[in-house]
Short mmCIF file of C-alpha atoms in Angstrom, two decimals:
data_model
loop_
_atom_site.label_atom_id
_atom_site.label_comp_id
_atom_site.label_asym_id
_atom_site.label_seq_id
_atom_site.Cartn_x
_atom_site.Cartn_y
_atom_site.Cartn_z
CA MET A 105 -19.72 30.36 -24.74
CA PHE A 106 -21.02 30.58 -28.30
CA LYS A 107 -19.17 33.31 -30.23
CA ILE A 108 -21.03 34.74 -33.20
CA ASN A 109 -17.89 36.42 -34.55
CA LEU A 110 -16.28 33.00 -34.98
CA VAL A 111 -19.25 31.90 -37.08
CA PHE A 112 -18.61 34.77 -39.49
CA GLU A 113 -14.87 34.08 -39.56
CA ASP A 114 -15.40 30.38 -40.20
CA THR A 115 -18.03 31.10 -42.85
CA VAL A 116 -15.56 33.26 -44.77
CA SER A 117 -12.91 30.55 -44.44
CA ILE A 118 -15.25 27.78 -45.60
CA LEU A 119 -16.60 29.80 -48.53
CA LYS A 120 -13.15 29.70 -50.12
CA ILE A 121 -13.46 25.94 -50.58
CA VAL A 122 -17.06 25.97 -51.90
CA PRO A 123 -16.23 26.49 -55.62
CA TYR A 124 -13.73 23.62 -55.47
CA THR A 125 -16.31 21.34 -53.84
CA LEU A 126 -19.02 22.24 -56.36
CA PHE A 127 -16.64 21.70 -59.27
CA MET A 128 -15.60 18.27 -58.03
CA ALA A 129 -19.23 17.32 -57.47
CA ILE A 130 -20.24 18.29 -61.02
CA ILE A 131 -17.34 16.29 -62.50
CA ILE A 132 -18.38 13.24 -60.50
CA LEU A 133 -22.02 13.70 -61.51
CA ILE A 134 -21.19 13.99 -65.22
CA ILE A 135 -18.99 10.88 -65.17
CA GLY A 136 -21.64 9.04 -63.16
CA ILE A 137 -24.38 10.01 -65.64
CA VAL A 138 -22.31 8.92 -68.65
CA LEU A 139 -21.42 5.57 -67.08
CA GLY A 140 -24.97 5.18 -65.77
CA ALA A 141 -26.41 5.77 -69.24
CA ILE A 142 -24.18 3.04 -70.66
CA LEU A 143 -25.25 0.64 -67.93
CA ALA A 144 -28.92 1.55 -68.43
CA ILE A 145 -28.74 0.92 -72.19
CA ILE A 146 -27.09 -2.45 -71.62
CA LYS A 147 -29.93 -3.45 -69.29
CA LEU A 148 -32.62 -2.14 -71.60
CA LYS A 149 -31.14 -3.92 -74.62
CA LYS A 150 -30.70 -7.07 -72.49
CA ILE A 151 -27.27 -7.72 -73.97
CA PRO A 152 -26.30 -11.33 -73.11
CA VAL A 153 -23.76 -11.75 -70.28
CA LEU A 154 -23.25 -7.98 -69.96
CA ASN A 155 -26.83 -7.62 -68.73
CA LYS A 156 -26.16 -10.04 -65.85
CA LEU A 157 -22.86 -8.41 -65.01
CA VAL A 158 -24.43 -4.95 -64.93
CA SER A 159 -27.27 -6.15 -62.70
CA ALA A 160 -24.76 -7.71 -60.28
CA TYR A 161 -22.62 -4.56 -60.32
CA VAL A 162 -25.56 -2.24 -59.64
CA SER A 163 -26.87 -4.46 -56.83
CA TYR A 164 -23.45 -4.67 -55.22
CA VAL A 165 -22.67 -0.95 -55.41
CA ARG A 166 -26.09 0.15 -54.16
CA GLY A 167 -25.91 -2.29 -51.26
CA ILE A 168 -22.51 -1.22 -49.92
CA PRO A 169 -21.89 2.00 -47.91
CA LEU A 170 -20.06 4.72 -49.79
CA ILE A 171 -17.18 4.81 -47.32
CA ILE A 172 -16.31 1.20 -48.17
CA HIS A 173 -16.00 2.15 -51.86
CA LEU A 174 -13.88 5.10 -50.81
CA TYR A 175 -11.41 3.00 -48.84
CA ALA A 176 -11.43 0.30 -51.53
CA ALA A 177 -10.40 2.88 -54.12
CA TYR A 178 -7.86 4.38 -51.73
CA TYR A 179 -6.03 1.07 -51.31
CA ALA A 180 -6.77 -0.54 -54.68
CA LEU A 181 -5.82 2.29 -57.04
CA PRO A 182 -2.10 2.30 -56.11
CA GLU A 183 -1.97 -1.45 -56.60
CA LEU A 184 -3.63 -1.21 -60.01
CA ILE A 185 -1.34 1.61 -61.11
CA ASN A 186 1.68 -0.28 -59.87
CA TYR A 187 0.52 -3.36 -61.74
CA PHE A 188 0.19 -1.54 -65.08
CA SER A 189 3.22 0.67 -64.66
CA ASN A 190 6.37 -0.28 -62.81
CA ASN A 191 7.46 3.36 -62.83
CA ILE A 192 4.74 4.39 -60.37
CA GLY A 193 4.93 3.47 -56.71
CA GLY A 194 2.31 1.27 -55.13
CA SER A 195 1.79 3.13 -51.88
CA ALA A 196 -1.49 4.86 -51.13
CA GLU A 197 0.38 8.12 -50.51
CA SER A 198 1.40 8.28 -54.17
CA ILE A 199 -2.21 8.71 -55.29
CA SER A 200 -3.94 12.07 -55.19
CA PRO A 201 -7.02 12.15 -52.93
CA VAL A 202 -8.83 13.90 -55.76
CA LEU A 203 -8.30 10.91 -58.07
CA VAL A 204 -9.46 8.51 -55.37
CA ILE A 205 -12.60 10.54 -54.74
CA ILE A 206 -13.47 10.91 -58.42
CA VAL A 207 -13.04 7.19 -59.13
CA ALA A 208 -14.87 5.97 -56.02
CA TYR A 209 -17.75 8.45 -56.19
CA SER A 210 -18.19 8.20 -59.97
CA LEU A 211 -18.53 4.42 -59.83
CA TYR A 212 -20.90 4.69 -56.88
CA THR A 213 -22.96 7.36 -58.62
CA SER A 214 -23.12 5.42 -61.90
CA ALA A 215 -25.00 2.56 -60.23
CA THR A 216 -27.71 4.82 -58.85
CA GLN A 217 -27.96 6.90 -62.00
CA SER A 218 -28.24 3.79 -64.19
CA GLU A 219 -31.55 2.98 -62.49
CA ASN A 220 -32.75 6.59 -62.71
CA ILE A 221 -31.83 6.80 -66.38
CA ARG A 222 -33.39 3.43 -67.14
CA ALA A 223 -36.64 4.57 -65.53
CA ALA A 224 -36.51 7.81 -67.50
CA LEU A 225 -35.93 5.94 -70.77
CA CYS A 226 -38.80 3.56 -70.01
CA SER A 227 -41.09 6.57 -69.51
CA VAL A 228 -40.88 7.28 -73.26
CA GLU A 229 -43.73 5.54 -75.08
CA SER A 230 -42.80 2.60 -77.27
CA GLY A 231 -44.61 4.27 -80.14
CA GLN A 232 -41.81 6.83 -80.25
CA PHE A 233 -39.34 4.09 -81.13
CA GLU A 234 -41.61 2.64 -83.79
CA ALA A 235 -42.19 6.05 -85.35
CA ALA A 236 -38.45 6.75 -85.43
CA TYR A 237 -37.67 3.40 -87.03
CA SER A 238 -40.43 3.93 -89.58
CA ILE A 239 -38.74 7.08 -90.91
CA GLY A 240 -35.39 5.33 -91.21
CA LEU A 241 -33.61 6.34 -88.00
CA THR A 242 -31.15 3.86 -86.55
CA GLY A 243 -31.27 2.73 -82.94
CA PHE A 244 -28.43 5.11 -82.05
CA GLN A 245 -30.12 8.05 -83.78
CA THR A 246 -33.42 7.21 -82.10
CA LEU A 247 -31.82 7.29 -78.67
CA PHE A 248 -30.00 10.58 -79.09
CA ARG A 249 -32.55 12.47 -81.19
CA ILE A 250 -35.85 11.21 -79.85
CA VAL A 251 -35.55 9.29 -76.58
CA PHE A 252 -32.84 11.10 -74.62
CA PRO A 253 -34.33 14.62 -75.01
CA GLN A 254 -37.70 13.38 -73.73
CA SER A 255 -36.30 11.25 -70.92
CA LEU A 256 -34.17 14.17 -69.73
CA ARG A 257 -37.33 15.89 -68.53
CA VAL A 258 -37.96 12.97 -66.19
CA ALA A 259 -34.34 12.55 -65.10
CA ILE A 260 -33.56 16.17 -64.16
CA PRO A 261 -34.95 15.96 -60.59
CA ALA A 262 -32.98 12.73 -60.00
CA PHE A 263 -29.79 14.35 -61.31
CA PHE A 264 -30.32 17.33 -59.02
CA ASN A 265 -30.90 15.14 -55.97
CA MET A 266 -27.79 13.14 -56.76
CA TYR A 267 -25.74 16.33 -57.14
CA LEU A 268 -26.77 17.42 -53.66
CA ALA A 269 -26.02 13.94 -52.33
CA ILE A 270 -22.53 14.07 -53.86
CA ILE A 271 -21.82 17.46 -52.28
CA LYS A 272 -22.82 16.12 -48.86
CA GLY A 273 -21.06 12.81 -49.49
CA LEU A 274 -17.77 14.59 -50.21
CA SER A 275 -17.56 15.20 -46.46
CA LEU A 276 -16.27 11.62 -46.24
CA GLY A 277 -13.34 12.65 -48.41
CA PHE A 278 -11.60 13.97 -45.30
CA MET A 279 -10.86 10.30 -44.53
CA VAL A 280 -8.42 10.19 -47.45
CA GLY A 281 -7.10 13.73 -47.22
CA LEU A 282 -9.59 15.73 -49.30
CA VAL A 283 -10.55 19.15 -47.97
CA ASP A 284 -14.20 19.98 -48.70
CA ILE A 285 -16.76 22.15 -46.90
CA LEU A 286 -16.99 20.03 -43.76
CA ALA A 287 -13.26 19.28 -43.70
CA GLN A 288 -12.52 23.01 -43.87
CA ALA A 289 -14.88 23.51 -40.94
CA LYS A 290 -12.94 20.92 -38.96
CA LEU A 291 -9.65 22.63 -39.78
CA SER A 292 -11.05 26.01 -38.78
CA SER A 293 -12.33 24.63 -35.49
CA ALA A 294 -8.91 23.17 -34.74
CA ILE A 295 -7.34 26.59 -35.21
CA ASN A 296 -9.74 28.71 -33.15
CA ALA A 297 -11.17 25.98 -30.86
CA GLY A 298 -14.67 27.08 -31.87
CA TYR A 299 -16.03 23.66 -32.71
CA LEU A 300 -19.72 24.50 -32.45
CA GLU A 301 -19.25 27.75 -34.36
CA SER A 302 -17.43 25.99 -37.20
CA TYR A 303 -20.13 23.37 -37.63
CA VAL A 304 -22.85 26.02 -37.48
CA ALA A 305 -21.02 27.92 -40.23
CA ALA A 306 -20.79 24.74 -42.32
CA GLY A 307 -24.49 24.07 -41.76
CA ILE A 308 -25.38 27.58 -42.89
CA ILE A 309 -23.36 27.15 -46.08
CA TYR A 310 -24.94 23.75 -46.83
CA CYS A 311 -28.42 25.24 -46.34
CA ALA A 312 -27.58 28.23 -48.54
CA LEU A 313 -26.31 25.95 -51.31
CA TRP A 314 -29.42 23.79 -51.06
CA GLY A 315 -31.65 26.88 -51.29
CA LEU A 316 -29.85 28.36 -54.29
CA MET A 317 -29.77 25.06 -56.16
CA THR A 318 -33.45 24.47 -55.45
CA ILE A 319 -34.28 27.82 -57.04
CA PHE A 320 -32.09 26.95 -60.03
CA ILE A 321 -33.63 23.52 -60.55
CA ASP A 322 -37.14 24.96 -60.23
CA LYS A 323 -36.41 27.39 -63.03
CA LEU A 324 -34.82 24.63 -65.10
CA GLU A 325 -37.84 22.38 -64.64
CA LYS A 326 -40.20 25.20 -65.63
CA TYR A 327 -38.13 25.67 -68.78
CA TYR A 328 -38.43 22.01 -69.75
CA TYR A 329 -42.05 21.58 -68.71
CA LYS A 330 -43.46 24.82 -70.09
#
């Protein structure tokens, strides 16, 4: 029988892990945006060799399920660390799940964000570049003073959607030992045997987060588009 009191108990238990999940998601998003911006600029500038490599990387990452990247990082990171430092063991257990998640999700996010950022940069009229060059700005100054502020208006919705996707995608982190919102729900259900109640509580929290973030992004968009 469905027990409403367990829903409240599980909600309280899961809420304790929410700040940790949100913080991890924002770190991953920031790293993904930075890497994505670099990849986008390489593609826009059509830098020889690098342009081809970036295109291949983006196509590969976007075409492979996230869980494969997660397991690849889980097993590859210890080997890489062991290769560069003989003082660190090469077993998967020696690597923090947090590090695995950040590396795997950041690389995955960078591929998607590179396309979003490239589209946002292309939305800026070419005349903006010509005007900036005419007053003596360098290419670097043009990007950071003229192009990026304008393209940010276009990219904000994509960043927000990706942030939500990362939060939901962190539920896969349980596979490598990370405890997020869904993982905490699973642990709670194992303790009180209220499986349905735990997942209902997790669903309520996900919906609440989505609602609050939607309100926030709406206000942010109004600020930029006013």
